[in-house]
mmCIF file of C-alpha atoms in Angstrom:
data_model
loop_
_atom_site.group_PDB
_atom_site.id
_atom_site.type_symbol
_atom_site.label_atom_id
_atom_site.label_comp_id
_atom_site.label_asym_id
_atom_site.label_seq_id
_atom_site.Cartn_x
_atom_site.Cartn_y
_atom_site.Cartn_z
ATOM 1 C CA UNK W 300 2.296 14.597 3.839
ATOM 2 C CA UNK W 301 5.890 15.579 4.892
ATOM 3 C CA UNK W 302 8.233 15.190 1.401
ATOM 4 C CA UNK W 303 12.207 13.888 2.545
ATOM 5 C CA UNK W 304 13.069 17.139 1.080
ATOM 6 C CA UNK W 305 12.132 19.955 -0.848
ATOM 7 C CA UNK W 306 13.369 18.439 -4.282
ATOM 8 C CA UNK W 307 11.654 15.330 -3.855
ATOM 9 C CA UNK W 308 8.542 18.032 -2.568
ATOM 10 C CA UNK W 309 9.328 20.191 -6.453
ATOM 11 C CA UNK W 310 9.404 16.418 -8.075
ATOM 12 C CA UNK W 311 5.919 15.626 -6.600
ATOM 13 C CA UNK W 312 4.113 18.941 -7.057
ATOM 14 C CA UNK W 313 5.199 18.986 -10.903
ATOM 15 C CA UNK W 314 4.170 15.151 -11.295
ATOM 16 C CA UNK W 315 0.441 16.318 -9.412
ATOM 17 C CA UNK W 316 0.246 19.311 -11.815
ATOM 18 C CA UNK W 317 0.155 16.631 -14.852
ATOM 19 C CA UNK W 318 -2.107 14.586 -13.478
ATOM 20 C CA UNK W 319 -4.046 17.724 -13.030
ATOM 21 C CA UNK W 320 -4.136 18.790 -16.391
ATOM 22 C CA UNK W 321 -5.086 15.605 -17.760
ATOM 23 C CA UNK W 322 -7.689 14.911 -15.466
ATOM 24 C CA UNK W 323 -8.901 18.621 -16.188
ATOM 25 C CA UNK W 324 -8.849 18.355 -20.081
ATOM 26 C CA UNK W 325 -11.264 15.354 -20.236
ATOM 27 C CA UNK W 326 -14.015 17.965 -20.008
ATOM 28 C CA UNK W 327 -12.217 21.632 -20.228
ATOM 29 C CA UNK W 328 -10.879 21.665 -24.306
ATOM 30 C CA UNK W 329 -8.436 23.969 -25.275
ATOM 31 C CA UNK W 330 -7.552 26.262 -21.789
ATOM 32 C CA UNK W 331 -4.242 25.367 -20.926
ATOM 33 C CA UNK W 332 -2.918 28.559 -21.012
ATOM 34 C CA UNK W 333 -6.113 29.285 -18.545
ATOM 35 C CA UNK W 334 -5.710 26.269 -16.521
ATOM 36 C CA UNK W 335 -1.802 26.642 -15.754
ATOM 37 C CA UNK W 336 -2.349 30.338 -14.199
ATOM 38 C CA UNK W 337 -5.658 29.153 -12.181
ATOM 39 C CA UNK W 338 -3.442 26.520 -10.794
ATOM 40 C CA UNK W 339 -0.658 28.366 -10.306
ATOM 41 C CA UNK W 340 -2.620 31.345 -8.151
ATOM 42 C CA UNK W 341 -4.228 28.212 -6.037
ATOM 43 C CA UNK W 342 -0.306 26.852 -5.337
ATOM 44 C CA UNK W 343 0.586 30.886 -4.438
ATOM 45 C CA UNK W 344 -2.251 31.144 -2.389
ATOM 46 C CA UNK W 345 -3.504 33.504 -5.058
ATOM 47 C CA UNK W 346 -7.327 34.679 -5.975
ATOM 48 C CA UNK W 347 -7.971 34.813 -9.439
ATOM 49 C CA UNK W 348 -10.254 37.314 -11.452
ATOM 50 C CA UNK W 349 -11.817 35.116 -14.966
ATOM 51 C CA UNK W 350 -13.227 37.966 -17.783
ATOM 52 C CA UNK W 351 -14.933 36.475 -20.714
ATOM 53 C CA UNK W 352 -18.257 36.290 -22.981
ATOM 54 C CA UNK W 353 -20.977 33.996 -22.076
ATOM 55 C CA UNK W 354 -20.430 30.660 -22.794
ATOM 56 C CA UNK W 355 -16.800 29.931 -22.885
ATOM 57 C CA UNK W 356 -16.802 27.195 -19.988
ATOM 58 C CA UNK W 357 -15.913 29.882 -16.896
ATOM 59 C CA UNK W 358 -18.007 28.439 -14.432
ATOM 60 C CA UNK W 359 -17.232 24.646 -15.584
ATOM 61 C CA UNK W 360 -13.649 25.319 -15.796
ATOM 62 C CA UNK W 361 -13.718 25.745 -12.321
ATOM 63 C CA UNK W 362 -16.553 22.864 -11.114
ATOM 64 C CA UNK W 363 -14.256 20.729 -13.077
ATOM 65 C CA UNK W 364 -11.201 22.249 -11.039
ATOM 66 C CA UNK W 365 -12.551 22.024 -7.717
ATOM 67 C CA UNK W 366 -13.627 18.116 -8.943
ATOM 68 C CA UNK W 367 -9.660 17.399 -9.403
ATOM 69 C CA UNK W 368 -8.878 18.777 -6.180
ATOM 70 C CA UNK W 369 -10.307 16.958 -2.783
ATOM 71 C CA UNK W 370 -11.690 20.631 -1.717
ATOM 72 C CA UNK W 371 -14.994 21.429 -0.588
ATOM 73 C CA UNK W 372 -16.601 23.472 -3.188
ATOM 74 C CA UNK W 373 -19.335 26.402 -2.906
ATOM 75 C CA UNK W 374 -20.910 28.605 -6.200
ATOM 76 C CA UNK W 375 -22.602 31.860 -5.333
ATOM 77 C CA UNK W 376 -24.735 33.584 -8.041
ATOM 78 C CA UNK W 377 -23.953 37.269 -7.691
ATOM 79 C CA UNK W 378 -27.164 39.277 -7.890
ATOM 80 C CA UNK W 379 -28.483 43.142 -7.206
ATOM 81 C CA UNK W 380 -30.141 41.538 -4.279
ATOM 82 C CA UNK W 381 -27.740 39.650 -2.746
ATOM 83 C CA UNK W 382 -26.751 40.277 0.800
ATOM 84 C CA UNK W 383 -23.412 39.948 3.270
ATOM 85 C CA UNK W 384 -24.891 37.720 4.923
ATOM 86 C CA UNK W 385 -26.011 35.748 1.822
ATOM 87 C CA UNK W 386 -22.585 34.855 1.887
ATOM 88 C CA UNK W 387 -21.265 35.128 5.014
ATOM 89 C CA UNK W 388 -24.020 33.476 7.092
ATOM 90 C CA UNK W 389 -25.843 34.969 9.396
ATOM 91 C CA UNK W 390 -27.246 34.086 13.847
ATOM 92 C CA UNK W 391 -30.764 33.008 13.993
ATOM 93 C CA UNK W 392 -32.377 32.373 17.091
ATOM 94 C CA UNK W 393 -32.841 28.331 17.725
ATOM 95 C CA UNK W 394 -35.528 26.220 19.661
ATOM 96 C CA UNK W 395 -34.076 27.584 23.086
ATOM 97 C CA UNK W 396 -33.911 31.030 21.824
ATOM 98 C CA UNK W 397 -30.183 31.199 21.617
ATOM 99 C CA UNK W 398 -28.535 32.672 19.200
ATOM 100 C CA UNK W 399 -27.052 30.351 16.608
ATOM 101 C CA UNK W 400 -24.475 31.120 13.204
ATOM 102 C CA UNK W 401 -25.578 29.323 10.805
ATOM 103 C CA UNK W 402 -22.442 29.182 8.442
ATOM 104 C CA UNK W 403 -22.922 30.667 4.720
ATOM 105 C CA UNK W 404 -21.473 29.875 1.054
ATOM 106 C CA UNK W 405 -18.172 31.399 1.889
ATOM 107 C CA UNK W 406 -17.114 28.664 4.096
ATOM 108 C CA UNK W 407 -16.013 26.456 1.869
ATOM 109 C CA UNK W 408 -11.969 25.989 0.335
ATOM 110 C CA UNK W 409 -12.955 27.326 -3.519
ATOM 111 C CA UNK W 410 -15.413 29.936 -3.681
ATOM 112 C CA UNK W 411 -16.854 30.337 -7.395
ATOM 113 C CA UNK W 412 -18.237 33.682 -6.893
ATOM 114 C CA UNK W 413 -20.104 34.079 -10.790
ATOM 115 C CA UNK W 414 -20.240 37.546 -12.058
ATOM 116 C CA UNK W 415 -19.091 39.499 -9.485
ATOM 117 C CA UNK W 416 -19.716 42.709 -10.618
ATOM 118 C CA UNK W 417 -23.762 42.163 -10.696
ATOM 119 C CA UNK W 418 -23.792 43.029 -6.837
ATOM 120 C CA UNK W 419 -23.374 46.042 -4.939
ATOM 121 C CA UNK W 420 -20.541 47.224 -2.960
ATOM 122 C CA UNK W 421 -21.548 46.101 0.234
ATOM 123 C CA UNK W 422 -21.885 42.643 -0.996
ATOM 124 C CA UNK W 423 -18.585 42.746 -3.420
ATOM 125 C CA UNK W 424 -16.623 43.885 0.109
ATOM 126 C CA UNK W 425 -17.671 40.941 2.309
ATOM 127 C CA UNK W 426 -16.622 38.650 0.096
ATOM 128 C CA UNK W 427 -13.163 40.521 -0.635
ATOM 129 C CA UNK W 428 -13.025 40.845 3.420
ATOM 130 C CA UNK W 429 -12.958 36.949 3.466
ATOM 131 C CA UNK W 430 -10.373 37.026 0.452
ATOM 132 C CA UNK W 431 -7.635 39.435 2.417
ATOM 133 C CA UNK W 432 -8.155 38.313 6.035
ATOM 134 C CA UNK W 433 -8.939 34.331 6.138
ATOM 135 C CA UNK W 434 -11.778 35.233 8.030
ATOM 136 C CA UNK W 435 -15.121 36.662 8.100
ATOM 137 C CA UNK W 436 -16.659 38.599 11.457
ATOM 138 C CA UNK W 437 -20.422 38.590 12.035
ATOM 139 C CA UNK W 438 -22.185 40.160 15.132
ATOM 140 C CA UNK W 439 -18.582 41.150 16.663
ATOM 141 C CA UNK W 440 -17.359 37.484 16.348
ATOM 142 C CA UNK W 441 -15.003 36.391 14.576
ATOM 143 C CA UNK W 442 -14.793 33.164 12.398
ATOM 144 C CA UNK W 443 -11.612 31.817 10.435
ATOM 145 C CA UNK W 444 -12.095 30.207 7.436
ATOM 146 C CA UNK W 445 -10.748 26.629 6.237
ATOM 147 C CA UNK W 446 -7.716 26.652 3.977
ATOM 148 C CA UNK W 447 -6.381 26.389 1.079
ATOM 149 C CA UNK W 448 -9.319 29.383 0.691
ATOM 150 C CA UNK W 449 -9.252 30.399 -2.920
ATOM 151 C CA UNK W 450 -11.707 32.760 -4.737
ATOM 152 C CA UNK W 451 -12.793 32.532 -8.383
ATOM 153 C CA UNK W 452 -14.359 35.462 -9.257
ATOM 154 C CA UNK W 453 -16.010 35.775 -12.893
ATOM 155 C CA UNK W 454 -16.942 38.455 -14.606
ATOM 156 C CA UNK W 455 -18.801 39.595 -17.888
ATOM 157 C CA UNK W 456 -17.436 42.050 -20.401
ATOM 158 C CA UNK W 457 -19.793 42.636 -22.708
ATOM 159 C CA UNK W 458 -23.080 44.047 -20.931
ATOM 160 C CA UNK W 459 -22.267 46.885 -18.464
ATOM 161 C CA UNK W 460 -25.420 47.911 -17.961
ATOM 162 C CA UNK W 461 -26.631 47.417 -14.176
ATOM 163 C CA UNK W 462 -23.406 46.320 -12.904
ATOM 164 C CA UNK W 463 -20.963 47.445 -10.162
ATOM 165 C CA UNK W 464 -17.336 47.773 -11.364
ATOM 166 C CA UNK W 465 -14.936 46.496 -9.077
ATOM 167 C CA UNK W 466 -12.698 49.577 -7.759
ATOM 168 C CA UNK W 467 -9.106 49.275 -8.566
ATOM 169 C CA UNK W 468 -8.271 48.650 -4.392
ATOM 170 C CA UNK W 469 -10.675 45.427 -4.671
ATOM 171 C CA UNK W 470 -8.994 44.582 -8.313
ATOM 172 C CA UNK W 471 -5.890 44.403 -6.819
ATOM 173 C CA UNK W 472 -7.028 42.151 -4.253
ATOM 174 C CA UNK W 473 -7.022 39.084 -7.308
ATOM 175 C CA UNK W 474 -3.426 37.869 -8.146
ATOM 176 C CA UNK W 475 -4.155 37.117 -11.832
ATOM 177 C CA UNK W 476 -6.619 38.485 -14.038
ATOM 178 C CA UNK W 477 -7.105 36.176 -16.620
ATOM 179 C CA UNK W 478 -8.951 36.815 -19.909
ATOM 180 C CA UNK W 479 -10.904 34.152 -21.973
ATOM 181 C CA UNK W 480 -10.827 34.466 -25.216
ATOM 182 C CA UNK W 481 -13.386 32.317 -28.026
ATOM 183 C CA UNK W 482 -12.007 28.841 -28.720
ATOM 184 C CA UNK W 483 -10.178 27.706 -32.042
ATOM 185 C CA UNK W 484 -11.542 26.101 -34.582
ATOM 186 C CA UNK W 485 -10.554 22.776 -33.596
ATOM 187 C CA UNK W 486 -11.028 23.408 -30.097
ATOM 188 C CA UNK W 487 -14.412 24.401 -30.706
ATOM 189 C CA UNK W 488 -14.511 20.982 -33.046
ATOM 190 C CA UNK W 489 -13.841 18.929 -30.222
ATOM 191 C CA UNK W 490 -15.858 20.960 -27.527
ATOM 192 C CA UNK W 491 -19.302 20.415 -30.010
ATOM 193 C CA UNK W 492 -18.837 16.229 -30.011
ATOM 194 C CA UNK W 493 -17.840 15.944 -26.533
ATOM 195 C CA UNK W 494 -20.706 18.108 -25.132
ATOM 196 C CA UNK W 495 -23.098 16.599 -27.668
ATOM 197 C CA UNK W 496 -23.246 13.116 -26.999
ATOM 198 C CA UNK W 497 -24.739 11.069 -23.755
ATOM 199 C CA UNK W 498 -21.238 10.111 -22.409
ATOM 200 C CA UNK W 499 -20.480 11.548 -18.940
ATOM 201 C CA UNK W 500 -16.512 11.914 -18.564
ATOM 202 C CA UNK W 501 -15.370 11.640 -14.682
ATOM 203 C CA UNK W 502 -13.031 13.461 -13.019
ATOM 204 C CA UNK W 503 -10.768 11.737 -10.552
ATOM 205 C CA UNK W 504 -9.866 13.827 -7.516
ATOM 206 C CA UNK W 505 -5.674 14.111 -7.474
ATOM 207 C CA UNK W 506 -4.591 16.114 -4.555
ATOM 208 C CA UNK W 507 -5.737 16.734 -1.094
ATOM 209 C CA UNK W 508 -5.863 19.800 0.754
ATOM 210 C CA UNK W 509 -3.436 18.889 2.806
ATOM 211 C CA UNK W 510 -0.730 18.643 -0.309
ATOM 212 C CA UNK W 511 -1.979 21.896 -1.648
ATOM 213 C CA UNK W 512 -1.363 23.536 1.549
ATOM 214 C CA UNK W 513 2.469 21.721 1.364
ATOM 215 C CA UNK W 514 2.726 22.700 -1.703
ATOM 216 C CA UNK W 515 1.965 26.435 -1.379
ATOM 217 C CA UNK W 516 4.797 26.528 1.498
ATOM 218 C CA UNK W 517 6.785 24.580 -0.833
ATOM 219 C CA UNK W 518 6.557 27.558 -3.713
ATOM 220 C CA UNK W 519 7.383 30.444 -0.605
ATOM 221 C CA UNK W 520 10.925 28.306 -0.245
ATOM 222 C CA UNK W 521 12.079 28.484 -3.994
ATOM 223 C CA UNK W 522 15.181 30.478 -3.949
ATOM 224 C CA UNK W 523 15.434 33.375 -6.258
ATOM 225 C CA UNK W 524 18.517 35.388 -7.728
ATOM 226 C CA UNK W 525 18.413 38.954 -6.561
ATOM 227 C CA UNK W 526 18.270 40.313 -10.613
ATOM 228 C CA UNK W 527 15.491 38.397 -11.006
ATOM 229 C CA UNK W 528 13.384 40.195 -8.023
ATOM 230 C CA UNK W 529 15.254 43.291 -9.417
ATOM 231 C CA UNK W 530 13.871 42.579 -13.018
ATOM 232 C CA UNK W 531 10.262 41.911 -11.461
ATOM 233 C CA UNK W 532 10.066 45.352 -9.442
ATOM 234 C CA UNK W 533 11.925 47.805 -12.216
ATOM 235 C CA UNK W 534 9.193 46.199 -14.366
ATOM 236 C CA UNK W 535 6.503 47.506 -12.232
ATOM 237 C CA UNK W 536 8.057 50.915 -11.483
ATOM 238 C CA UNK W 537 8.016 51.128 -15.036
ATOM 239 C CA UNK W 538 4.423 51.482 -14.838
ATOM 240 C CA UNK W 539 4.197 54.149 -12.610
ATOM 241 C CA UNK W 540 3.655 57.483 -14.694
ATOM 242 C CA UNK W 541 6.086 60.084 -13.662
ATOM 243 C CA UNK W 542 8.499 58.576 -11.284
ATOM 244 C CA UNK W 543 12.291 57.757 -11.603
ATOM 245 C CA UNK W 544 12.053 54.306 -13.304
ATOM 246 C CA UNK W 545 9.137 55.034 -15.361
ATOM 247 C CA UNK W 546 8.971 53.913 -18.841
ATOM 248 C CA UNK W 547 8.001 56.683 -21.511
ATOM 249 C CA UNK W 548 5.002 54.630 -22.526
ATOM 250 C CA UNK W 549 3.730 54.953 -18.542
ATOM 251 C CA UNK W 550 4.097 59.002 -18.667
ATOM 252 C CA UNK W 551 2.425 59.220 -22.151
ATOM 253 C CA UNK W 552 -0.673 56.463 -21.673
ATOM 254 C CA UNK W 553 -0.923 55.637 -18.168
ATOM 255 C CA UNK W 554 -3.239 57.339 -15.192
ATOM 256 C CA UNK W 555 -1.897 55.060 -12.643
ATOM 257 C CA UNK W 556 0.743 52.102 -12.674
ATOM 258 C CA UNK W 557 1.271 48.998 -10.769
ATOM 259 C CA UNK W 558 1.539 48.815 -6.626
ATOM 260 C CA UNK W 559 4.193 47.102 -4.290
ATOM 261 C CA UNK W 560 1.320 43.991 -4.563
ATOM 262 C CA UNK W 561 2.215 43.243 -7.790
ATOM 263 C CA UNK W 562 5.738 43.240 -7.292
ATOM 264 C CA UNK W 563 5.066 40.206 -4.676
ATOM 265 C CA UNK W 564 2.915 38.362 -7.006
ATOM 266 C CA UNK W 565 5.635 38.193 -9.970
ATOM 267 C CA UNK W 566 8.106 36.412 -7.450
ATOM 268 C CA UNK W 567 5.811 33.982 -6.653
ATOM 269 C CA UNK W 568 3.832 33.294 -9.439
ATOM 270 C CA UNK W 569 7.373 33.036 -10.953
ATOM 271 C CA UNK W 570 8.780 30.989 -8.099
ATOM 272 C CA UNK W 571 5.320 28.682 -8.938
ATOM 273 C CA UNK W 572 6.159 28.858 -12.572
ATOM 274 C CA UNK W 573 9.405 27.596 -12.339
ATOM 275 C CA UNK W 574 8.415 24.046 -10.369
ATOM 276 C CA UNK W 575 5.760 23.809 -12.504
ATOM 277 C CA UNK W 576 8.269 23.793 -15.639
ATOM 278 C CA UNK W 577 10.623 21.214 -13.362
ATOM 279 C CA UNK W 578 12.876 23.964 -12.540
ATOM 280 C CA UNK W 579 14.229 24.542 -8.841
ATOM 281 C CA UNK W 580 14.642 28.565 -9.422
ATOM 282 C CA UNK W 581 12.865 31.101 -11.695
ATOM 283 C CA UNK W 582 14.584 33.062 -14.094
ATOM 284 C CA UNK W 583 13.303 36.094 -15.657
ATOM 285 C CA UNK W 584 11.336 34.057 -18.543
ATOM 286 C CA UNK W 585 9.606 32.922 -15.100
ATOM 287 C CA UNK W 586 8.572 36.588 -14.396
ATOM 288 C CA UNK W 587 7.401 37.374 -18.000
ATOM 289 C CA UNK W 588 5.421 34.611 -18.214
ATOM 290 C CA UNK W 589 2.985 35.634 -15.547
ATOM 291 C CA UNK W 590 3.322 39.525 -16.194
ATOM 292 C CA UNK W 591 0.465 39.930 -18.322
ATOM 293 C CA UNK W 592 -2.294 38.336 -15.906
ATOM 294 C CA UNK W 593 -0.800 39.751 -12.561
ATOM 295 C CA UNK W 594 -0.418 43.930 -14.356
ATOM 296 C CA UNK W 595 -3.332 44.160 -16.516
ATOM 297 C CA UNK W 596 -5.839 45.209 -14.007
ATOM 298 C CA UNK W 597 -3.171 47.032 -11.742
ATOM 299 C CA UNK W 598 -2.719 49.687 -14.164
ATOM 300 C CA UNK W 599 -5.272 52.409 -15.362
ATOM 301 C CA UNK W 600 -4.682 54.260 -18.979
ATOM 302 C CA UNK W 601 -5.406 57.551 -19.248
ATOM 303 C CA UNK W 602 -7.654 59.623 -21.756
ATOM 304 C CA UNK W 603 -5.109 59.468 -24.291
ATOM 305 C CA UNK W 604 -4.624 56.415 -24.151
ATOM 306 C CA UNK W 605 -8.488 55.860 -24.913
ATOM 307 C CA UNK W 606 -8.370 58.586 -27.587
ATOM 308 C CA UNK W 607 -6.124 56.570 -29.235
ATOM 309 C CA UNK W 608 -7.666 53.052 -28.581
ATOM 310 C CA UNK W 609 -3.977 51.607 -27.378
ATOM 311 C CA UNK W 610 -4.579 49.050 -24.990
ATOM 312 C CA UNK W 611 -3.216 47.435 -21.792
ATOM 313 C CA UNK W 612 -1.851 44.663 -23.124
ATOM 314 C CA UNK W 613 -0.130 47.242 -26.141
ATOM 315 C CA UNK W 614 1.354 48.763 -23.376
ATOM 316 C CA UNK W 615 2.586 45.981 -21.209
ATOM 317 C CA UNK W 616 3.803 44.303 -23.563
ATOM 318 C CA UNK W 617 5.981 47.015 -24.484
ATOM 319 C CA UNK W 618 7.479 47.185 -21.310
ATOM 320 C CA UNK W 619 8.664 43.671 -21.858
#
């Protein structure tokens, strides 16, 4: 739905990202921190990487998403076993003995792909394929993929045993890695009597597709101020261990810093940011507020770094 221009388009996607939230935190307590980045990569046209222990709402953070938006919806249970074309689909012969695709899970506009890192390679790539190109290709044909397309990906910290570790290429693939931490207190109050009782809480559906996919055009028009894309990439050359712009925490603790990728995802999760806030430009409290999310799984620490049990966070943060 064409807006009469692209304030009255900023006015409408920060009034839909309310409704959102409220609509969201009938059954999600205590995420907003979670839920403004998730929303934020789907308005960027972002993927988004969730890590956290069992049982801190992961998968029904984003059911309860995908029930907000009017999006067709798809989970896939990552296993050992799992195939490409357990996702993708695969051709079957039909009563005439043609060959016919029969479409998988991955055509669908929000993929919750639950603990990724339980599959093998092969699997982990066709999925990431789908991610990067839009489209899948099976038997030398190619098939594009509805949009918005948006990837949840969830992952597992604590038990590493039998599991394939993303590689840092596929890693970088996901705009925001977001961690999960346990609940407070009173979050954890509130979770207990609402999940406890027989009452059913329903989520109304608040934007279409067809506004997301304005609205993500919308976020690629925001103007921006050339020091703050200057700020943005000086930050991530800071990470980069041995190179002009590196920052002395980078050459003492880091194996590998940031690439060009995550340069592009501070503009526009900034950009996305700002409307969000009711701004019509970012600033660099825009690019600082994402920076944690988009760099921690960019960059790799080295053995001292380990030795010395300072973290990625520690070290982005001192960046800052």
């Amino acid at each position: 739905m064409p807006y009469s221009s692209d304030v009255a388009a900023a006015e409408a996607l920060t009034q839909s990202y309310q409704k959102l939230k409220t609509e969201i935190s009938k059954v999600v307590i205590g995420q907003d921190d979670t839920v403004r980045l998730l929303l934020t990569a789907i308005f960027c046209q972002g993927h988004c990487l969730l890590v956290g222990v069992p049982g801190l709402a992961k998968t029904l953070l984003i059911q309860t998403i995908a029930s907000a938006l009017d999006l067709d919806f798809n989970r896939i249970q990552f296993t050992p076993d799992l195939m490409p074309s357990d996702i993708l689909g695969s051709e079957t012969l039909d009563q005439d003995r043609n060959f016919k695709f029969i479409k998988g899970p991955v055509f669908a506009n929000i993929i919750l792909a639950d603990e990724i890192n339980r599959t093998p390679p092969k699997t982990q790539s066709a999925l990431l394929e789908a991610m990067q190109e839009y489209a899948v290709t099976i038997a030398g044909q190619k098939y594009n993929l509805g949009r918005p397309f948006f990837v949840l990906a969830t992952q597992n910290p604590i038990e590493q045993e039998g599991t394939y570790p993303l590689p840092e290429a596929q890693l970088d693939r996901f705009m925001f890695n977001i961690y999960l931490d346990y609940p407070s207190y009173q979050s954890e109050l509130d979770i207990v009597k609402n999940t406890t009782s027989d009452k059913r809480q329903e989520v109304n559906r608040v934007i279409t597709g067809e506004e997301i996919r304005e609205f993500q055009h919308l976020v690629r028009r925001v103007p921006v101020v050339d020091n703050v894309i200057e700020y943005a990439v000086k930050l991530v050359h800071k990470t980069r261990p041995n190179t002009d712009l590196a920052a002395q925490d980078a050459n003492q603790y880091l194996e590998w810093g940031a690439g060009p990728r995550a340069s592009q995802a501070l503009i526009l999760a900034a950009k996305c940011n700002a409307l969000l806030t009711g701004k019509y430009s970012p600033d660099i409290e825009d690019v600082r507020a994402v920076a944690l999310p988009i760099l921690r799984h960019r960059v790799v620490r080295n053995f001292k770094a380990e030795a010395e049990n300072i973290s990625v966070e520690q070290l982005i943060k001192r960046m800052l």
